[in-house]
Amino acid sequence: MLMNTHEARLDALRQELKSRGLDGFVIPISDEHMSEYVGAYAQRLAWLTGFGGSAGTAVVLTNPTLSPAAAMFVDGRYTLQVREQVDGKAYAYESVPQTSAARWLGENAPEGAKIGYDAWLHGSRWVEAAQAALSHKGGTLVAVDGNPIDAVWQDQPAPSPAAAIVHDDAFAGESSKAKRAAVSEWLTARGLDATVISALDSIAWLLNLRGTDVERTPVALSYVVAHADGTADLYIAEEKVTAELRQHLGNAVRIQPRDAFVAGLGKLAGKRVSVDPDNAVAAVFETLRAAGAAIVEERDPTILPKAVKNPVEQQGHRKAQAIDGVAVTRFLHWLSVEGPKGEVTEMSASDRLHAFRQECGDLRDLSFDTISGAGPNAASPHYRVSDESSLTLAPESVYLVDSGGQYPCGTTDITRTVWIGSPENESGAPPAEVKDRFTRVLKGHIAIDRAVFPKGTNGGQLDALARQFLWAVGLDYAHGTGHGVGSFLSVHEGPQRIGKPAGGQAGTSQELLAGMILSDEPGYYKAGEYGIRIENLILVEPRQFAGADGEYFGFETLTLVPIDRRLVELSLLTAEEVAWWNAYHAKVLQVIGPQVEGEVKHWLDAQCRPF
């Protein structure tokens, strides 16, 4: 009999834990590759708790009479969402980075507790931290043999059997052979024999392959061990391997069954092997250690080259933005007509935007689930619309839509906040408070886009530029200002990001280099009322100055879609900000204008007229 309630699932998990002699278990959103977005088979946290976000962890103690007996850990992006989706009677809500699952265990686990974890879903540093926290109470962390959620999840989907896809060099800009040669040089320079690459987007980039195994991220479930001699072992399910893939990879890449990966690690005995602790699960370290390999912790050697887009990838992104810009422009025009009628819902708007993307280019997938938030739902930064939660876009209200597409030439990500007018006066003015907040967010967005900075500057150093205008009136937002973006890969790509350096957030200390692509997305959220975010993608590019005392960089704006002028309080903008606005919209009109016609073109002309 299937367990159709989250209460029944929690009870079943506790019974399974008791049968294994465990006092608790930790459930992250993760897979064997430490992916942000995971396949349906790995959605264990969502199945257990109902939480639909992309980052979170639950801890369940076996004894339900303890208080608290379970907890959910999320960051500021999901503070509202977790309360809407997860039963507060069953789980305590905990905020990260103020606390963590490891710290909570140290404070709430029973004396001498045995807490289970799946070594294929956690990083080695988390294991060390959790064990240290438990040791103060005489507790131990126990690696489970088979995930207990899998034992009680009766209708758990199987991993995707879809074939891997060759990513043409015309899109990649560099052959897999050249990339493997660079990794070989990297290994040789460090006296290493091999490196384990388990992050799915790293494998996709290195071998110029893609897949459909994870929704919204075009990757194929696999592992790679790259060797100093330039060869590599690809561990991938046999049903995914086509004749085209074999020909593409050539003889230097040995194709092995995916379930032979552990045995393959065992063959590295006596070798010096690099592993990235931020991207490889604890089980990889434990298997190598047991085999007698000498482990060297190093960043995955594909991470930085993947982040620095080559000229072909940069041009591909520009092409993707031109395609995507037409789709979003057509959507915003449609919304300007239909929204004031009071019949559009969050779900129907999301579906219509998807349809426009399908009509405008070679769309392979969305780059993430569209965030389509009306009124109070927009106040949850990573809100995910469902049939149950979908609101109608009310006339005279704020609507936020954050969306993106996966095209073979590039990955897009854009947020626009729109004022939904009334049937009587579609262009009616929004409330003064909304215009003030929107304009402060806009000023921060412009400040990032216009930033010029010397070589060596990192994203943590730029973050305050975006927040300063909100800080000036005692306001802020609880998410990063910008994340890296891949090339027909992950919409959230490291190591670069723009965000507060506090809390040990990865990437804020990464030097920004020419060729990196980031989002620029400050926001403001008033709980229960509305949310505001403006997001474009930007490309780090060199800036030339006569007599400059070194290298300097700035940003090229990639995203080309009008920003809602009705929400701007013009008196708050400086002359430089007005000039930015006018120049940006002139470029939107230049690139998007020739691709639309009729009423859409008339609407676009009106939106892009200068202030």
Short mmCIF file of C-alpha atoms in Angstrom, two decimals, residues 60-551:
data_model
loop_
_atom_site.label_atom_id
_atom_site.label_comp_id
_atom_site.label_asym_id
_atom_site.label_seq_id
_atom_site.Cartn_x
_atom_site.Cartn_y
_atom_site.Cartn_z
CA VAL A 60 14.75 12.95 11.67
CA LEU A 61 15.25 11.45 15.12
CA THR A 62 13.80 7.98 15.57
CA ASN A 63 12.00 8.70 18.85
CA PRO A 64 8.93 10.80 17.94
CA THR A 65 8.39 11.85 21.58
CA LEU A 66 11.52 13.97 21.62
CA SER A 67 11.06 17.71 21.31
CA PRO A 68 12.06 18.54 18.67
CA ALA A 69 12.01 15.13 16.99
CA ALA A 70 12.81 16.42 13.51
CA ALA A 71 13.97 19.64 11.86
CA MET A 72 14.14 21.29 8.43
CA PHE A 73 17.13 23.46 7.53
CA VAL A 74 16.85 26.10 4.78
CA ASP A 75 18.47 29.42 3.96
CA GLY A 76 16.80 32.82 3.56
CA ARG A 77 15.51 32.04 0.06
CA TYR A 78 13.10 29.45 1.44
CA THR A 79 12.03 30.91 4.80
CA LEU A 80 8.44 31.40 3.64
CA GLN A 81 8.26 28.39 1.32
CA VAL A 82 9.30 25.84 3.93
CA ARG A 83 6.49 26.98 6.24
CA GLU A 84 3.95 26.59 3.45
CA GLN A 85 5.09 23.12 2.37
CA VAL A 86 6.42 21.35 5.47
CA ASP A 87 4.29 20.42 8.49
CA GLY A 88 5.40 22.57 11.43
CA LYS A 89 3.97 20.03 13.88
CA ALA A 90 6.37 17.38 12.60
CA TYR A 91 9.45 19.51 11.86
CA ALA A 92 11.09 22.47 13.58
CA TYR A 93 12.12 25.20 11.12
CA GLU A 94 15.81 26.09 11.28
CA SER A 95 17.67 28.86 9.41
CA VAL A 96 21.02 28.44 7.67
CA PRO A 97 23.74 29.72 8.14
CA GLN A 98 22.63 30.74 11.64
CA THR A 99 22.61 27.04 12.47
CA SER A 100 23.26 23.77 10.61
CA ALA A 101 22.17 20.15 10.68
CA ALA A 102 25.49 19.19 12.28
CA ARG A 103 25.19 21.81 15.02
CA TRP A 104 21.55 20.89 15.65
CA LEU A 105 22.50 17.23 16.08
CA GLY A 106 25.11 18.20 18.62
CA GLU A 107 22.46 20.02 20.61
CA ASN A 108 19.40 17.77 20.18
CA ALA A 109 20.50 14.17 19.50
CA PRO A 110 20.21 11.82 22.51
CA GLU A 111 23.33 10.92 24.48
CA GLY A 112 25.28 8.23 22.69
CA ALA A 113 23.05 8.45 19.61
CA LYS A 114 23.82 6.59 16.41
CA ILE A 115 22.89 8.93 13.57
CA GLY A 116 22.75 7.48 10.07
CA TYR A 117 23.84 9.20 6.90
CA ASP A 118 24.24 8.18 3.26
CA ALA A 119 27.91 8.61 2.32
CA TRP A 120 26.87 8.94 -1.35
CA LEU A 121 24.86 12.09 -0.57
CA HIS A 122 27.15 14.08 1.77
CA GLY A 123 30.52 15.74 1.38
CA SER A 124 33.48 14.67 3.51
CA ARG A 125 33.64 18.03 5.30
CA TRP A 126 30.02 17.70 6.39
CA VAL A 127 30.78 14.23 7.75
CA GLU A 128 33.70 15.60 9.76
CA ALA A 129 31.62 18.46 11.17
CA ALA A 130 28.68 16.23 12.09
CA GLN A 131 30.91 13.64 13.76
CA ALA A 132 32.66 16.35 15.76
CA ALA A 133 29.31 17.79 16.89
CA LEU A 134 27.99 14.37 17.95
CA SER A 135 31.17 13.35 19.76
CA HIS A 136 30.52 15.90 22.51
CA LYS A 137 27.52 13.79 23.53
CA GLY A 138 29.17 10.44 22.94
CA GLY A 139 27.30 10.01 19.66
CA THR A 140 28.52 8.51 16.40
CA LEU A 141 27.78 9.05 12.74
CA VAL A 142 27.00 5.80 10.92
CA ALA A 143 27.28 5.33 7.15
CA VAL A 144 24.23 3.35 6.09
CA ASP A 145 24.32 0.37 3.75
CA GLY A 146 21.55 1.42 1.38
CA ASN A 147 19.49 4.57 1.96
CA PRO A 148 16.59 3.91 4.39
CA ILE A 149 14.34 6.29 2.43
CA ASP A 150 14.78 4.04 -0.60
CA ALA A 151 13.68 1.11 1.53
CA VAL A 152 10.30 2.71 2.32
CA TRP A 153 9.72 4.73 -0.89
CA GLN A 154 7.64 2.09 -2.66
CA ASP A 155 7.09 3.90 -5.98
CA GLN A 156 10.51 5.55 -6.20
CA PRO A 157 11.35 6.36 -9.84
CA ALA A 158 14.34 4.67 -11.44
CA PRO A 159 17.28 6.75 -12.68
CA SER A 160 16.76 8.03 -16.22
CA PRO A 161 17.78 5.58 -18.98
CA ALA A 162 18.00 8.32 -21.66
CA ALA A 163 20.96 8.28 -24.03
CA ALA A 164 23.80 10.77 -23.60
CA ILE A 165 24.00 13.48 -26.28
CA VAL A 166 27.10 14.71 -28.11
CA HIS A 167 27.62 18.47 -27.68
CA ASP A 168 29.07 19.70 -30.95
CA ASP A 169 32.40 21.53 -30.94
CA ALA A 170 30.65 24.30 -32.88
CA PHE A 171 28.85 25.13 -29.63
CA ALA A 172 31.61 24.12 -27.20
CA GLY A 173 34.36 26.10 -28.94
CA GLU A 174 37.00 23.58 -27.86
CA SER A 175 37.33 19.85 -28.40
CA SER A 176 37.16 17.30 -25.61
CA LYS A 177 40.65 16.17 -26.62
CA ALA A 178 42.03 19.67 -25.99
CA LYS A 179 40.23 19.90 -22.64
CA ARG A 180 41.57 16.50 -21.54
CA ALA A 181 45.07 17.57 -22.59
CA ALA A 182 44.77 20.63 -20.33
CA VAL A 183 43.69 18.40 -17.42
CA SER A 184 46.67 16.14 -18.19
CA GLU A 185 49.03 19.10 -17.96
CA TRP A 186 47.39 20.16 -14.70
CA LEU A 187 47.88 16.69 -13.20
CA THR A 188 51.48 16.38 -14.40
CA ALA A 189 52.42 19.79 -13.01
CA ARG A 190 51.24 18.66 -9.56
CA GLY A 191 52.75 15.21 -9.64
CA LEU A 192 49.32 13.57 -9.68
CA ASP A 193 48.33 10.35 -11.45
CA ALA A 194 44.60 10.96 -11.79
CA THR A 195 41.64 13.07 -10.73
CA VAL A 196 38.10 11.95 -9.89
CA ILE A 197 35.47 14.14 -11.54
CA SER A 198 31.99 13.45 -10.24
CA ALA A 199 30.15 16.76 -10.75
CA LEU A 200 27.80 16.16 -13.67
CA ASP A 201 28.31 19.55 -15.31
CA SER A 202 32.09 19.13 -15.07
CA ILE A 203 31.85 15.77 -16.87
CA ALA A 204 29.56 17.28 -19.49
CA TRP A 205 31.98 20.15 -20.10
CA LEU A 206 35.13 17.97 -20.18
CA LEU A 207 33.77 15.38 -22.60
CA ASN A 208 31.50 17.72 -24.60
CA LEU A 209 28.45 15.63 -23.87
CA ARG A 210 25.01 16.51 -22.57
CA GLY A 211 21.96 14.55 -21.43
CA THR A 212 18.39 14.66 -20.16
CA ASP A 213 18.81 12.79 -16.88
CA VAL A 214 18.15 15.80 -14.63
CA GLU A 215 15.28 18.19 -15.30
CA ARG A 216 16.43 21.70 -16.20
CA THR A 217 20.12 20.75 -16.37
CA PRO A 218 21.32 18.97 -19.56
CA VAL A 219 23.62 16.36 -18.04
CA ALA A 220 24.03 12.57 -18.12
CA LEU A 221 24.48 10.48 -14.95
CA SER A 222 28.11 9.37 -15.01
CA TYR A 223 31.55 9.58 -13.39
CA VAL A 224 34.97 10.29 -14.87
CA VAL A 225 38.47 9.40 -13.76
CA ALA A 226 40.92 11.48 -15.85
CA HIS A 227 44.53 10.32 -15.98
CA ALA A 228 47.82 12.17 -16.37
CA ASP A 229 48.47 10.47 -19.71
CA GLY A 230 45.45 12.25 -21.24
CA THR A 231 43.14 9.24 -21.18
CA ALA A 232 39.98 8.96 -19.13
CA ASP A 233 37.52 6.38 -17.86
CA LEU A 234 33.85 7.29 -18.28
CA TYR A 235 31.52 5.30 -15.98
CA ILE A 236 28.05 5.46 -17.50
CA ALA A 237 25.08 3.10 -17.84
CA GLU A 238 25.38 1.04 -20.99
CA GLU A 239 21.93 2.03 -22.31
CA LYS A 240 23.11 5.64 -22.49
CA VAL A 241 25.97 4.92 -24.85
CA THR A 242 25.29 5.39 -28.57
CA ALA A 243 27.53 4.73 -31.56
CA GLU A 244 27.75 8.49 -32.05
CA LEU A 245 29.00 8.94 -28.48
CA ARG A 246 31.65 6.24 -28.90
CA GLN A 247 32.91 7.85 -32.09
CA HIS A 248 32.89 11.29 -30.46
CA LEU A 249 34.92 10.16 -27.44
CA GLY A 250 37.45 8.08 -29.38
CA ASN A 251 39.85 5.47 -28.06
CA ALA A 252 41.36 7.70 -25.37
CA VAL A 253 38.13 7.58 -23.33
CA ARG A 254 37.38 4.09 -22.02
CA ILE A 255 33.65 3.55 -21.50
CA GLN A 256 32.90 1.52 -18.37
CA PRO A 257 29.58 0.45 -16.77
CA ARG A 258 28.41 3.01 -14.21
CA ASP A 259 28.10 0.34 -11.52
CA ALA A 260 31.83 -0.42 -11.99
CA PHE A 261 32.81 2.98 -10.58
CA VAL A 262 33.60 1.74 -7.07
CA ALA A 263 35.73 -1.08 -8.46
CA GLY A 264 37.44 1.46 -10.73
CA LEU A 265 38.36 3.60 -7.73
CA GLY A 266 39.80 0.48 -6.14
CA LYS A 267 42.25 0.16 -9.04
CA LEU A 268 43.86 3.47 -8.07
CA ALA A 269 45.76 1.84 -5.20
CA GLY A 270 49.14 3.46 -4.73
CA LYS A 271 48.28 6.36 -7.04
CA ARG A 272 48.25 10.05 -6.18
CA VAL A 273 44.65 11.06 -6.87
CA SER A 274 43.09 14.51 -6.61
CA VAL A 275 39.50 14.86 -5.38
CA ASP A 276 37.50 18.05 -4.93
CA PRO A 277 35.89 18.02 -1.46
CA ASP A 278 33.29 20.56 -2.61
CA ASN A 279 32.08 18.37 -5.47
CA ALA A 280 32.74 14.74 -4.49
CA VAL A 281 30.75 12.80 -1.91
CA ALA A 282 32.29 11.24 1.18
CA ALA A 283 31.94 7.74 -0.31
CA VAL A 284 34.51 8.60 -2.99
CA PHE A 285 37.04 9.57 -0.32
CA GLU A 286 36.26 6.48 1.77
CA THR A 287 36.59 4.13 -1.22
CA LEU A 288 39.91 5.63 -2.32
CA ARG A 289 41.23 5.58 1.23
CA ALA A 290 40.27 1.92 1.63
CA ALA A 291 41.98 1.12 -1.68
CA GLY A 292 45.26 2.67 -0.53
CA ALA A 293 45.28 5.66 -2.87
CA ALA A 294 47.03 8.83 -1.78
CA ILE A 295 44.27 11.46 -1.79
CA VAL A 296 45.15 15.08 -2.58
CA GLU A 297 42.36 17.60 -2.05
CA GLU A 298 42.29 19.99 -4.99
CA ARG A 299 39.60 21.94 -6.79
CA ASP A 300 38.16 20.05 -9.76
CA PRO A 301 40.47 21.16 -12.62
CA THR A 302 37.53 21.76 -14.96
CA ILE A 303 35.76 24.24 -12.67
CA LEU A 304 37.62 27.42 -13.60
CA PRO A 305 38.03 26.72 -17.35
CA LYS A 306 34.30 25.92 -17.48
CA ALA A 307 33.47 29.23 -15.80
CA VAL A 308 35.66 31.29 -18.15
CA LYS A 309 33.72 31.12 -21.40
CA ASN A 310 35.72 30.99 -24.62
CA PRO A 311 34.82 33.31 -27.53
CA VAL A 312 32.54 30.73 -29.16
CA GLU A 313 30.63 30.21 -25.91
CA GLN A 314 30.37 33.97 -25.37
CA GLN A 315 28.90 34.46 -28.83
CA GLY A 316 26.58 31.52 -28.20
CA HIS A 317 25.28 33.25 -25.09
CA ARG A 318 24.59 36.41 -27.08
CA LYS A 319 22.64 34.36 -29.60
CA ALA A 320 20.68 32.62 -26.84
CA GLN A 321 19.84 35.98 -25.26
CA ALA A 322 18.58 37.33 -28.59
CA ILE A 323 16.30 34.29 -28.97
CA ASP A 324 15.16 34.40 -25.36
CA GLY A 325 14.68 38.17 -25.44
CA VAL A 326 12.10 37.81 -28.21
CA ALA A 327 10.21 35.15 -26.24
CA VAL A 328 10.11 37.18 -23.00
CA THR A 329 9.24 40.39 -24.88
CA ARG A 330 6.31 38.67 -26.59
CA PHE A 331 5.23 37.34 -23.19
CA LEU A 332 5.36 40.75 -21.52
CA HIS A 333 3.31 42.25 -24.34
CA TRP A 334 0.77 39.43 -23.97
CA LEU A 335 0.69 40.04 -20.21
CA SER A 336 0.09 43.77 -20.73
CA VAL A 337 -3.06 42.87 -22.70
CA GLU A 338 -4.35 39.90 -20.71
CA GLY A 339 -3.19 40.71 -17.18
CA PRO A 340 -5.58 43.61 -16.48
CA LYS A 341 -8.56 41.38 -17.37
CA GLY A 342 -8.09 39.52 -14.07
CA GLU A 343 -8.15 36.07 -15.65
CA VAL A 344 -4.44 35.21 -15.88
CA THR A 345 -3.10 32.92 -13.15
CA GLU A 346 0.46 32.26 -12.04
CA MET A 347 0.26 28.85 -13.69
CA SER A 348 -1.27 30.03 -16.97
CA ALA A 349 1.32 32.84 -17.17
CA SER A 350 4.15 30.36 -16.62
CA ASP A 351 2.73 28.04 -19.27
CA ARG A 352 2.32 30.89 -21.76
CA LEU A 353 5.92 32.02 -21.24
CA HIS A 354 7.10 28.44 -21.83
CA ALA A 355 5.09 28.33 -25.06
CA PHE A 356 6.67 31.57 -26.30
CA ARG A 357 10.12 30.09 -25.67
CA GLN A 358 9.20 26.95 -27.58
CA GLU A 359 8.02 29.09 -30.51
CA CYS A 360 11.08 31.33 -30.65
CA GLY A 361 14.07 28.99 -30.79
CA ASP A 362 15.65 25.57 -30.32
CA LEU A 363 14.54 25.24 -26.71
CA ARG A 364 15.73 21.97 -25.13
CA ASP A 365 14.34 22.63 -21.63
CA LEU A 366 13.76 25.40 -19.14
CA SER A 367 16.88 26.23 -17.14
CA PHE A 368 14.89 25.96 -13.87
CA ASP A 369 11.25 25.83 -12.81
CA THR A 370 9.74 29.21 -13.59
CA ILE A 371 9.13 31.39 -10.55
CA SER A 372 5.75 32.94 -11.35
CA GLY A 373 4.69 34.91 -8.29
CA ALA A 374 1.67 37.18 -7.90
CA GLY A 375 1.30 39.51 -4.94
CA PRO A 376 2.26 37.74 -1.69
CA ASN A 377 3.69 34.68 -3.48
CA ALA A 378 6.34 36.91 -5.08
CA ALA A 379 7.63 37.68 -1.58
CA SER A 380 9.10 34.15 -1.50
CA PRO A 381 12.29 34.53 -3.60
CA HIS A 382 12.27 30.93 -4.85
CA TYR A 383 8.52 30.39 -4.92
CA ARG A 384 7.42 27.43 -7.05
CA VAL A 385 3.92 27.63 -8.46
CA SER A 386 1.64 24.59 -8.32
CA ASP A 387 -2.00 23.92 -9.14
CA GLU A 388 -2.78 24.28 -5.45
CA SER A 389 -0.88 27.53 -4.85
CA SER A 390 -1.56 29.32 -8.14
CA LEU A 391 -3.07 32.77 -7.61
CA THR A 392 -4.82 35.00 -10.12
CA LEU A 393 -2.83 38.07 -11.16
CA ALA A 394 -5.03 40.74 -9.62
CA PRO A 395 -5.37 44.09 -11.40
CA GLU A 396 -3.31 46.82 -9.70
CA SER A 397 -0.77 44.43 -8.20
CA VAL A 398 2.87 43.36 -8.55
CA TYR A 399 3.82 40.24 -10.51
CA LEU A 400 7.33 38.72 -10.50
CA VAL A 401 8.52 36.20 -13.09
CA ASP A 402 11.98 34.61 -12.93
CA SER A 403 12.64 32.17 -15.76
CA GLY A 404 15.17 30.86 -18.23
CA GLY A 405 15.78 28.51 -21.12
CA GLN A 406 18.30 25.88 -22.14
CA TYR A 407 19.41 26.35 -25.75
CA PRO A 408 22.36 24.48 -27.35
CA CYS A 409 24.11 27.84 -27.75
CA GLY A 410 23.59 29.02 -24.17
CA THR A 411 21.64 29.12 -20.91
CA THR A 412 19.44 32.08 -19.97
CA ASP A 413 18.07 33.43 -16.70
CA ILE A 414 15.99 36.60 -16.41
CA THR A 415 13.69 38.18 -13.83
CA ARG A 416 11.20 40.93 -14.53
CA THR A 417 8.85 42.55 -12.04
CA VAL A 418 5.70 43.90 -13.66
CA TRP A 419 2.85 46.15 -12.57
CA ILE A 420 -0.49 44.61 -13.55
CA GLY A 421 -2.74 47.52 -14.50
CA SER A 422 -6.50 47.73 -14.23
CA PRO A 423 -8.97 47.31 -17.10
CA GLU A 424 -9.90 50.98 -16.81
CA ASN A 425 -6.33 52.26 -16.70
CA GLU A 426 -3.72 49.67 -17.72
CA SER A 427 -0.89 52.17 -17.27
CA GLY A 428 -2.07 53.44 -13.89
CA ALA A 429 0.57 54.36 -11.35
CA PRO A 430 1.64 51.80 -8.72
CA PRO A 431 1.70 52.82 -5.03
CA ALA A 432 4.53 55.16 -4.00
CA GLU A 433 6.09 52.52 -1.70
CA VAL A 434 6.27 49.94 -4.48
CA LYS A 435 7.86 52.46 -6.86
CA ASP A 436 10.38 53.49 -4.19
CA ARG A 437 11.42 49.89 -3.49
CA PHE A 438 11.54 48.98 -7.17
CA THR A 439 13.70 51.99 -7.97
CA ARG A 440 16.14 51.21 -5.15
CA VAL A 441 16.47 47.68 -6.51
CA LEU A 442 16.97 49.14 -10.00
CA LYS A 443 19.68 51.49 -8.74
CA GLY A 444 21.50 48.53 -7.20
CA HIS A 445 21.14 46.56 -10.42
CA ILE A 446 22.59 49.47 -12.41
CA ALA A 447 25.45 49.89 -9.92
CA ILE A 448 26.59 46.31 -10.52
CA ASP A 449 26.16 46.58 -14.28
CA ARG A 450 28.19 49.81 -14.43
CA ALA A 451 30.91 48.63 -12.03
CA VAL A 452 34.54 48.93 -13.12
CA PHE A 453 37.07 47.08 -10.98
CA PRO A 454 40.74 46.07 -10.97
CA LYS A 455 42.03 42.56 -11.55
CA GLY A 456 41.82 40.54 -8.36
CA THR A 457 38.38 41.85 -7.36
CA ASN A 458 35.93 39.21 -6.17
CA GLY A 459 32.15 39.04 -6.05
CA GLY A 460 32.06 39.59 -2.30
CA GLN A 461 33.67 42.99 -2.82
CA LEU A 462 31.00 44.07 -5.32
CA ASP A 463 27.93 42.91 -3.41
CA ALA A 464 27.45 46.09 -1.35
CA LEU A 465 27.11 48.12 -4.55
CA ALA A 466 23.76 46.43 -5.13
CA ARG A 467 22.49 46.71 -1.56
CA GLN A 468 23.52 50.27 -0.68
CA PHE A 469 20.29 51.95 -1.78
CA LEU A 470 18.14 49.53 0.22
CA TRP A 471 20.49 49.72 3.20
CA ALA A 472 20.10 53.49 3.16
CA VAL A 473 16.47 53.07 4.27
CA GLY A 474 16.98 50.04 6.53
CA LEU A 475 16.11 47.32 4.01
CA ASP A 476 17.91 44.30 2.53
CA TYR A 477 17.32 40.95 0.79
CA ALA A 478 18.23 37.46 1.97
CA HIS A 479 19.84 36.01 -1.15
CA GLY A 480 22.98 36.53 -3.17
CA THR A 481 23.19 39.27 -5.77
CA GLY A 482 24.60 37.11 -8.54
CA HIS A 483 25.57 33.56 -9.48
CA GLY A 484 27.61 32.09 -12.30
CA VAL A 485 25.81 30.64 -15.32
CA GLY A 486 26.88 27.78 -17.58
CA SER A 487 26.91 27.29 -21.36
CA PHE A 488 24.01 24.93 -22.05
CA LEU A 489 24.72 23.62 -18.55
CA SER A 490 23.80 24.51 -14.99
CA VAL A 491 22.01 27.80 -14.48
CA HIS A 492 23.85 28.05 -11.14
CA GLU A 493 27.53 27.55 -11.89
CA GLY A 494 30.56 28.25 -9.71
CA PRO A 495 33.03 29.21 -8.59
CA GLN A 496 32.16 32.89 -9.06
CA ARG A 497 29.25 34.63 -7.39
CA ILE A 498 28.29 38.06 -6.11
CA GLY A 499 27.12 37.91 -2.51
CA LYS A 500 27.86 38.74 1.09
CA PRO A 501 31.13 37.07 2.07
CA ALA A 502 29.77 36.23 5.53
CA GLY A 503 28.79 32.68 6.38
CA GLY A 504 31.49 31.00 4.33
CA GLN A 505 29.43 31.09 1.14
CA ALA A 506 31.42 29.52 -1.67
CA GLY A 507 32.51 31.72 -4.51
CA THR A 508 32.44 35.17 -2.96
CA SER A 509 36.25 35.13 -2.72
CA GLN A 510 36.72 33.92 -6.32
CA GLU A 511 38.49 36.50 -8.46
CA LEU A 512 36.30 37.65 -11.35
CA LEU A 513 37.94 36.87 -14.69
CA ALA A 514 37.20 37.96 -18.24
CA GLY A 515 34.77 35.48 -19.81
CA MET A 516 32.83 34.68 -16.64
CA ILE A 517 29.05 35.09 -16.84
CA LEU A 518 27.05 36.08 -13.77
CA SER A 519 23.54 37.17 -12.92
CA ASP A 520 22.84 40.66 -11.56
CA GLU A 521 19.69 40.28 -9.46
CA PRO A 522 19.13 42.43 -6.38
CA GLY A 523 15.63 42.32 -4.91
CA TYR A 524 13.28 43.35 -2.16
CA TYR A 525 10.53 41.27 -0.53
CA LYS A 526 7.72 42.42 1.74
CA ALA A 527 6.29 39.31 3.38
CA GLY A 528 2.62 38.76 2.66
CA GLU A 529 2.41 41.58 0.11
CA TYR A 530 4.82 41.63 -2.84
CA GLY A 531 8.30 40.86 -4.13
CA ILE A 532 10.63 42.73 -6.48
CA ARG A 533 13.65 41.47 -8.40
CA ILE A 534 15.40 42.68 -11.55
CA GLU A 535 17.79 40.22 -13.17
CA ASN A 536 20.01 40.35 -16.24
CA LEU A 537 23.01 38.21 -17.11
CA ILE A 538 26.35 40.01 -17.45
CA LEU A 539 29.71 39.02 -18.96
CA VAL A 540 33.02 40.05 -17.38
CA GLU A 541 35.08 41.86 -20.04
CA PRO A 542 38.33 43.89 -20.08
CA ARG A 543 38.16 47.69 -19.71
CA GLN A 544 40.86 49.80 -21.32
CA PHE A 545 42.08 53.06 -19.80
CA ALA A 546 44.91 55.29 -20.95
CA GLY A 547 47.59 55.20 -18.29
CA ALA A 548 45.80 52.57 -16.19
CA ASP A 549 47.89 51.12 -13.35
CA GLY A 550 47.01 47.53 -14.22
CA GLU A 551 44.20 45.41 -15.68
#
